[in-house]
Amino acid sequence: MSDDTRPDREPARFRRGDPAREAPDPVAERREVTCALRDGTRLRTVLLVPHGTGPWPALLTRHPYDVTRDEHDGMLDVGRLVAAGYLVALQDVRGRFGSEGVFDPCAQEVADGVDAVAWLAARPECTGAVGMWGASYASETQFSARLGGASALRAIAPALTPAMSALDGFRFRGGVPEIGSTLAWSHYAIAPDLITRIDSACEREAEQKRWEATERAIATREAFRAGALHADADAEAIVVWGLDRLREPLESAHHRAGKIVDRIDAIDIPVFLIGGWFDVFLGSTLEIHRRLLHRAKDTGGPVPYLLVGPWSHDNMSGRMAGVDFGSGASADDLGGRGDLTEQHVRWFDAALRAGAADMPPVRVFLMGSNRWIELDEFPPRDTRMLELYLSTGESLAAEPAGSGERRLTSDPAAPVPTCGGAVLLFAPFEAGPADQAAIESRQDVVSWRTVPLAEELTVMGTVRAVVHLATTGTDADVVVRLCDEHPDGRSLVIADGVQRGSARFVDPITGHGDRRPVEPDQEQEFVVDLWSTAHTFLPGHRVRVDIAPSSSPRWDVGCNVFEPAGVITEPTAAEYTIRYGAAHPSRLVLQVVMTAPR
């Protein structure tokens, strides 16, 4: 492997009006270089070199979003990473912005990641030890490099990561295609640069017109109507790529590309995971942590570290959907424990320089109480399971109180709109603890709630719902939301999930298991995974659960008809009957602690 180095550095500047010279720029030199991969493809890489005499351990981030933005507006302050004595490398992945080649999302990053790490480790400025950091796609490139056997990669810090599985919040959730996220990412984040890279002006113009057609379909919601996934849309190539993935069977090998679902043992280095309670990849982040922790206990390997804030995929301010969790909730504060950059420096100093981490294994933000707590593991060891049963009078109770049923109509022509939650969408669909009052007033949304609480109730761990349901169709989607109903009437979503009836026997992580139709008019048990949370319901508040047949544009609108692979059916309305009582124990299951840690 070789590189083509082009020095690109202006003299350090100082502020005017201060007679004392301030500290010089921590970046001694900025270079744009090329990293040549094994097939000759050259990747643009920005190197930020510290002052002094090297070599230094290196920190690398790789993603498809133009790495020059990270120099001034990234998740971390790269200047401070350099000032801490790290050689920093920012790299555009294959086929993106300044890098050559054709972009093949996820699949390309295993071999390319191995080459990039080896190239960086071999540079004279580097000690041979490399760490990686970054969020979202830049988290997946970290795992991919290790899956490929990058021996110089000694520690990773993946944030907001989809790397566990494509089936649990990346392309699917509960067997339902994540059509909103797929379109938002492929159309807005990826397509524009790919279009500019088309050499032929005629072909470029044609692809731009396809982009505009997709934009119209998103604006009119035509892109999300029931059955739209199988329509012959005139969409740009990357959107077609994404939709093709959503059309594939859950067990498709494409869903495993770059994922660690079958290879958790390959991740045998220190890992620092960062997540958000309203991130679309929260489930993946926590499942990776759970599996790595289990392996560490079994083998004595490195214990994973975990930090989870009240954040969404693109908002780490601690303020979203009209809720302000306080200044300490921001990634720029972290409750007085330094910002996210400082946390990374501490982590990498320990992992790459044998320093003291000075960090708790787990630090999570407890919503409701609005404070950070430190734990040995998540969920904490002293939790218990609390079951709240759907009961008469629209009440949630510790024991089944009476029996009965409630009905709603699932009409694919009028789906329930998405409102907050752990989403990755586009305006006006903001992530976070949005007020569900307008959604709960719909006829196709049914709710149950506790009496006002006399004392605090702290959920710290998994949340799931068990729903006994009969439908007139041969398939059904069950959307469940856990909400905190405030005394003033606001009902803020805390966690949510979905389960498609035909996929209820399919493992949501591996995709193993058979899809099968739902028997019409026969009661079925739907288990809906709402992932996890850390939230305190305060005295006077109510625990509330909402059940709906859809959430669009987040999830594909079901047709209420079982669709075997390759078969397309017409959407039809169906009647859902939700049954409850001792003989039909529909319930909300919460992992709670008796006393919230201080």
Coordinates of N, CA and C in Angstrom, one line a residue, residues 10-166:
E10 N -1.9 25.9 6.8 CA -1.6 27.3 7.0 C -1.0 27.6 8.3
P11 N -0.2 28.6 8.5 CA 0.4 28.9 9.8 C -0.7 29.1 10.9
A12 N -0.4 28.7 12.1 CA -1.3 28.8 13.2 C -1.6 30.3 13.4
R13 N -2.9 30.6 13.7 CA -3.4 32.0 13.9 C -3.6 32.2 15.4
F14 N -3.5 33.5 15.8 CA -3.8 33.8 17.2 C -4.8 34.9 17.2
R15 N -5.6 35.0 18.3 CA -6.6 36.1 18.4 C -5.9 37.4 18.6
R16 N -6.6 38.4 18.0 CA -6.1 39.8 18.2 C -6.5 40.4 19.5
G17 N -5.8 41.4 19.9 CA -6.2 42.2 21.1 C -5.7 41.6 22.4
D18 N -5.0 40.5 22.4 CA -4.5 39.9 23.6 C -3.0 39.9 23.5
P19 N -2.3 40.7 24.4 CA -0.9 40.8 24.3 C -0.2 39.4 24.6
A20 N -0.8 38.5 25.3 CA -0.2 37.2 25.6 C -0.6 36.3 24.5
R21 N 0.4 35.6 23.9 CA 0.1 34.7 22.8 C -0.6 33.4 23.4
E22 N -1.6 33.0 22.8 CA -2.4 31.9 23.2 C -1.6 30.6 22.8
A23 N -2.1 29.5 23.3 CA -1.5 28.2 22.9 C -1.6 28.0 21.4
P24 N -0.6 27.5 20.8 CA -0.6 27.3 19.3 C -1.7 26.2 19.0
D25 N -2.1 26.2 17.7 CA -3.0 25.2 17.2 C -2.4 23.9 17.5
P26 N -3.3 23.0 18.1 CA -2.8 21.6 18.5 C -2.4 20.8 17.2
V27 N -2.9 21.2 16.1 CA -2.6 20.5 14.9 C -1.3 21.1 14.2
A28 N -0.3 20.4 14.3 CA 1.0 20.9 13.7 C 0.9 20.9 12.2
E29 N 0.3 19.9 11.6 CA 0.2 19.8 10.2 C -1.0 19.1 9.7
R30 N -1.6 19.6 8.7 CA -2.8 18.9 8.1 C -2.3 18.5 6.7
R31 N -2.5 17.2 6.4 CA -2.2 16.7 5.1 C -3.4 15.9 4.5
E32 N -3.6 16.1 3.2 CA -4.5 15.3 2.5 C -3.7 14.3 1.7
V33 N -3.9 13.0 2.1 CA -3.2 11.9 1.5 C -4.1 10.9 0.9
T34 N -3.6 9.9 0.1 CA -4.5 8.9 -0.4 C -4.0 7.5 0.2
C35 N -4.9 6.8 0.6 CA -4.7 5.4 1.1 C -5.0 4.4 -0.1
A36 N -4.1 3.7 -0.6 CA -4.3 2.8 -1.7 C -4.7 1.4 -1.1
L37 N -5.8 0.9 -1.5 CA -6.3 -0.4 -1.1 C -5.7 -1.5 -2.0
R38 N -6.0 -2.7 -1.6 CA -5.4 -3.9 -2.3 C -5.7 -3.9 -3.7
D39 N -6.8 -3.4 -4.2 CA -7.2 -3.4 -5.6 C -6.8 -2.1 -6.3
G40 N -6.0 -1.3 -5.6 CA -5.6 0.0 -6.3 C -6.5 1.2 -6.1
T41 N -7.7 1.0 -5.5 CA -8.6 2.1 -5.3 C -8.0 3.0 -4.2
R42 N -8.0 4.3 -4.5 CA -7.4 5.3 -3.6 C -8.5 6.0 -2.8
L43 N -8.3 6.1 -1.5 CA -9.3 6.7 -0.6 C -8.7 8.0 0.0
R44 N -9.4 9.1 -0.2 CA -9.0 10.4 0.4 C -8.9 10.3 1.9
T45 N -7.8 10.7 2.5 CA -7.6 10.6 4.0 C -7.0 12.0 4.4
V46 N -7.6 12.6 5.4 CA -7.1 13.8 6.0 C -6.3 13.3 7.3
L47 N -5.0 13.7 7.3 CA -4.2 13.4 8.4 C -3.9 14.6 9.2
L48 N -4.2 14.6 10.5 CA -3.9 15.7 11.4 C -2.8 15.3 12.4
V49 N -1.7 15.9 12.3 CA -0.4 15.5 12.9 C -0.2 16.4 14.1
P50 N 0.1 15.8 15.3 CA 0.4 16.6 16.5 C 1.8 17.3 16.4
H51 N 1.9 18.3 17.3 CA 3.3 18.9 17.5 C 4.2 17.9 18.1
G52 N 5.5 18.1 18.0 CA 6.5 17.3 18.6 C 7.0 16.2 17.8
T53 N 7.7 15.3 18.4 CA 8.3 14.1 17.7 C 7.5 12.9 18.0
G54 N 7.0 12.3 16.9 CA 6.3 11.0 17.0 C 7.2 9.9 17.2
P55 N 6.7 8.7 17.0 CA 5.4 8.4 16.5 C 4.3 8.4 17.6
W56 N 3.0 8.4 17.1 CA 1.9 8.5 18.0 C 0.9 7.4 17.7
P57 N 0.1 6.9 18.7 CA -1.0 6.1 18.4 C -2.0 6.8 17.5
A58 N -2.7 6.1 16.6 CA -3.6 6.8 15.7 C -5.0 6.5 16.0
L59 N -5.9 7.5 15.7 CA -7.3 7.4 15.8 C -7.9 7.6 14.4
L60 N -8.7 6.7 14.0 CA -9.3 6.7 12.6 C -10.8 6.7 12.6
T61 N -11.4 7.5 11.7 CA -12.8 7.4 11.5 C -13.0 7.2 10.0
R62 N -13.9 6.4 9.6 CA -14.2 6.1 8.2 C -15.7 6.2 8.0
H63 N -16.2 7.0 7.0 CA -17.6 7.1 6.8 C -17.9 7.7 5.4
P64 N -19.2 7.7 5.0 CA -19.5 8.2 3.6 C -20.1 9.6 3.6
Y65 N -19.8 10.4 4.6 CA -20.5 11.7 4.7 C -19.6 12.9 4.5
D66 N -18.4 12.8 3.9 CA -17.5 13.9 3.7 C -16.7 14.2 5.0
V67 N -15.6 13.5 5.1 CA -14.8 13.6 6.4 C -14.3 15.0 6.7
T68 N -14.2 15.9 5.7 CA -13.7 17.2 6.0 C -14.6 18.0 6.9
R69 N -15.9 17.6 7.0 CA -16.8 18.2 7.9 C -16.4 17.9 9.4
D70 N -15.8 16.7 9.6 CA -15.4 16.4 10.9 C -14.3 17.3 11.5
E71 N -13.6 18.0 10.6 CA -12.6 18.9 11.1 C -13.1 20.0 12.0
H72 N -14.4 20.4 11.7 CA -14.9 21.5 12.5 C -16.3 21.3 13.0
D73 N -17.0 20.2 12.6 CA -18.4 20.0 13.0 C -18.7 18.6 13.2
G74 N -17.8 17.8 13.8 CA -18.0 16.4 14.0 C -18.5 16.1 15.4
M75 N -18.7 14.8 15.6 CA -19.2 14.3 16.9 C -18.2 14.7 18.0
L76 N -16.9 14.6 17.6 CA -15.8 14.9 18.5 C -15.0 16.1 18.0
D77 N -14.3 16.7 19.0 CA -13.4 17.8 18.6 C -12.0 17.2 18.2
V78 N -11.8 17.1 16.9 CA -10.6 16.4 16.5 C -9.3 17.1 16.9
G79 N -9.4 18.5 17.0 CA -8.2 19.2 17.5 C -7.8 18.8 18.8
R80 N -8.7 18.5 19.7 CA -8.4 18.1 21.1 C -7.9 16.7 21.1
L81 N -8.3 15.8 20.1 CA -7.7 14.5 20.0 C -6.2 14.6 19.7
V82 N -5.9 15.5 18.7 CA -4.6 15.7 18.3 C -3.8 16.3 19.5
A83 N -4.4 17.3 20.2 CA -3.7 17.9 21.3 C -3.4 16.8 22.4
A84 N -4.2 15.8 22.5 CA -3.9 14.7 23.5 C -2.9 13.7 23.0
G85 N -2.3 14.0 21.9 CA -1.2 13.2 21.4 C -1.5 12.0 20.5
Y86 N -2.6 12.2 19.7 CA -3.0 11.2 18.7 C -2.8 11.7 17.3
L87 N -2.3 10.8 16.4 CA -2.4 11.0 15.0 C -3.8 10.7 14.6
V88 N -4.5 11.7 14.0 CA -5.9 11.6 13.7 C -6.0 11.4 12.1
A89 N -6.8 10.4 11.7 CA -7.0 10.1 10.3 C -8.5 10.1 10.0
L90 N -8.9 10.9 9.1 CA -10.3 11.1 8.7 C -10.4 10.6 7.2
Q91 N -11.3 9.5 7.0 CA -11.2 8.9 5.7 C -12.6 8.7 5.0
D92 N -12.7 9.2 3.8 CA -13.9 8.9 3.0 C -13.9 7.5 2.5
V93 N -15.0 6.7 2.7 CA -15.0 5.3 2.3 C -15.1 5.3 0.8
R94 N -14.9 4.1 0.3 CA -14.9 3.8 -1.2 C -16.1 4.4 -1.8
G95 N -15.9 5.1 -2.9 CA -17.0 5.6 -3.7 C -17.7 6.8 -3.2
R96 N -17.1 7.6 -2.2 CA -17.8 8.7 -1.6 C -16.8 9.9 -1.6
F97 N -17.4 11.0 -1.9 CA -16.7 12.3 -1.9 C -15.3 12.3 -2.5
G98 N -14.2 12.4 -1.7 CA -12.9 12.4 -2.3 C -12.3 11.1 -2.6
S99 N -13.0 10.0 -2.4 CA -12.4 8.7 -2.6 C -12.9 8.0 -3.9
E100 N -12.0 7.2 -4.5 CA -12.3 6.5 -5.8 C -13.2 5.3 -5.5
G101 N -13.7 4.7 -6.6 CA -14.4 3.5 -6.5 C -15.9 3.6 -6.6
V102 N -16.6 2.5 -6.5 CA -18.1 2.4 -6.5 C -18.5 2.0 -5.1
F103 N -19.5 2.8 -4.6 CA -20.0 2.6 -3.2 C -20.9 1.4 -3.1
D104 N -20.6 0.4 -2.3 CA -21.4 -0.7 -2.1 C -21.6 -0.8 -0.5
P105 N -22.7 -0.1 -0.1 CA -22.9 0.0 1.4 C -22.7 -1.2 2.2
C106 N -22.0 -1.1 3.3 CA -21.8 -2.2 4.3 C -20.9 -3.3 3.8
A107 N -21.2 -3.9 2.7 CA -20.4 -5.0 2.2 C -19.0 -4.7 1.9
Q108 N -18.6 -3.5 1.5 CA -17.3 -3.2 1.1 C -16.3 -3.0 2.3
E109 N -16.9 -2.8 3.5 CA -16.1 -2.2 4.6 C -15.2 -3.2 5.3
V110 N -15.5 -4.5 5.2 CA -14.6 -5.5 5.8 C -13.2 -5.4 5.3
A111 N -13.1 -5.7 4.0 CA -11.8 -5.7 3.3 C -11.2 -4.3 3.3
D112 N -12.0 -3.3 3.0 CA -11.4 -1.9 3.0 C -11.0 -1.5 4.3
G113 N -11.7 -1.9 5.4 CA -11.3 -1.5 6.7 C -10.0 -2.1 7.2
V114 N -9.8 -3.4 6.8 CA -8.5 -4.0 7.1 C -7.4 -3.3 6.4
D115 N -7.6 -3.0 5.2 CA -6.5 -2.3 4.4 C -6.2 -0.9 5.0
A116 N -7.3 -0.2 5.4 CA -7.1 1.2 5.9 C -6.4 1.2 7.2
V117 N -6.7 0.2 8.1 CA -6.0 0.2 9.4 C -4.6 -0.2 9.2
A118 N -4.3 -1.2 8.3 CA -2.9 -1.6 8.1 C -2.1 -0.5 7.5
W119 N -2.7 0.3 6.6 CA -2.0 1.4 6.0 C -1.6 2.5 7.0
L120 N -2.6 2.8 7.9 CA -2.4 3.8 8.9 C -1.3 3.3 9.9
A121 N -1.4 2.1 10.4 CA -0.5 1.6 11.3 C 0.9 1.5 10.8
A122 N 1.1 1.4 9.5 CA 2.5 1.3 8.9 C 3.1 2.6 8.7
R123 N 2.4 3.7 8.8 CA 2.9 5.0 8.6 C 4.0 5.4 9.6
P124 N 5.0 6.1 9.2 CA 6.1 6.4 10.2 C 5.6 7.3 11.3
E125 N 4.5 8.0 11.1 CA 4.1 8.8 12.2 C 3.3 8.0 13.3
C126 N 3.0 6.8 13.0 CA 2.2 6.0 13.9 C 3.0 4.9 14.6
T127 N 2.6 4.7 15.9 CA 3.3 3.6 16.7 C 2.9 2.2 16.3
G128 N 1.9 2.1 15.4 CA 1.4 0.8 15.0 C 0.2 0.4 15.7
A129 N -0.3 1.2 16.7 CA -1.5 1.0 17.4 C -2.6 1.9 16.9
V130 N -3.8 1.4 16.5 CA -4.8 2.2 16.0 C -6.1 2.0 16.8
G131 N -6.8 3.1 17.0 CA -8.2 3.0 17.6 C -9.1 3.6 16.5
M132 N -10.4 3.3 16.6 CA -11.4 3.9 15.7 C -12.5 4.5 16.5
W133 N -13.2 5.5 16.0 CA -14.3 6.1 16.6 C -15.3 6.5 15.5
G134 N -16.5 6.8 15.9 CA -17.5 7.4 15.0 C -18.9 6.8 15.2
A135 N -19.9 7.5 14.7 CA -21.3 7.1 14.9 C -21.9 6.6 13.6
S136 N -23.0 5.8 13.8 CA -23.8 5.3 12.7 C -22.9 4.5 11.7
Y137 N -22.9 4.9 10.5 CA -22.1 4.1 9.5 C -20.6 4.1 9.9
A138 N -20.1 5.1 10.6 CA -18.8 5.2 11.0 C -18.5 4.2 12.2
S139 N -19.6 3.8 12.8 CA -19.5 2.7 13.9 C -19.4 1.4 13.2
E140 N -20.1 1.2 12.1 CA -20.1 -0.1 11.4 C -18.8 -0.4 10.8
T141 N -18.1 0.7 10.3 CA -16.8 0.5 9.7 C -15.8 0.0 10.7
Q142 N -16.0 0.3 12.0 CA -15.1 -0.1 13.1 C -15.3 -1.7 13.3
F143 N -16.5 -2.1 13.4 CA -16.7 -3.5 13.6 C -16.3 -4.3 12.3
S144 N -16.5 -3.7 11.2 CA -16.2 -4.4 9.9 C -14.7 -4.7 9.9
A145 N -13.9 -3.7 10.2 CA -12.4 -3.8 10.2 C -12.0 -4.9 11.1
R146 N -12.6 -5.0 12.3 CA -12.2 -6.1 13.2 C -12.7 -7.5 12.7
L147 N -13.9 -7.5 12.1 CA -14.4 -8.8 11.5 C -13.4 -9.3 10.5
G148 N -12.7 -8.3 9.7 CA -11.8 -8.7 8.7 C -10.4 -9.1 9.3
G149 N -10.2 -8.9 10.6 CA -9.0 -9.3 11.2 C -7.9 -8.3 11.3
A150 N -8.3 -7.0 11.3 CA -7.3 -5.9 11.4 C -6.5 -6.0 12.7
S151 N -5.3 -6.5 12.6 CA -4.6 -6.8 13.8 C -4.1 -5.6 14.5
A152 N -3.9 -4.5 13.8 CA -3.4 -3.2 14.5 C -4.5 -2.5 15.2
L153 N -5.8 -2.9 15.0 CA -6.9 -2.2 15.6 C -7.0 -2.7 17.0
R154 N -6.7 -1.8 18.0 CA -6.6 -2.2 19.4 C -7.8 -1.8 20.2
A155 N -8.7 -0.9 19.8 CA -9.8 -0.4 20.5 C -10.8 0.3 19.6
I156 N -12.1 0.2 19.9 CA -13.1 0.9 19.1 C -14.1 1.6 20.0
A157 N -14.7 2.7 19.5 CA -15.7 3.5 20.2 C -16.9 3.7 19.3
P158 N -17.7 2.7 19.0 CA -18.8 2.9 18.1 C -20.0 3.5 18.8
A159 N -20.6 4.5 18.2 CA -21.7 5.3 18.7 C -22.9 5.0 17.8
L160 N -24.1 4.9 18.4 CA -25.4 4.9 17.7 C -25.3 3.8 16.6
T161 N -24.9 2.6 16.9 CA -24.5 1.7 16.0 C -25.6 0.7 15.5
P162 N -25.7 0.4 14.2 CA -26.6 -0.6 13.7 C -25.8 -1.9 13.4
A163 N -24.6 -2.1 14.0 CA -23.8 -3.2 13.6 C -24.2 -4.6 14.0
M164 N -25.1 -4.7 15.0 CA -25.5 -6.0 15.5 C -26.3 -6.8 14.5
S165 N -27.3 -6.2 13.9 CA -28.2 -7.0 13.0 C -28.9 -6.0 12.1
A166 N -29.2 -6.4 10.9 CA -30.0 -5.5 10.0 C -31.5 -5.7 10.3

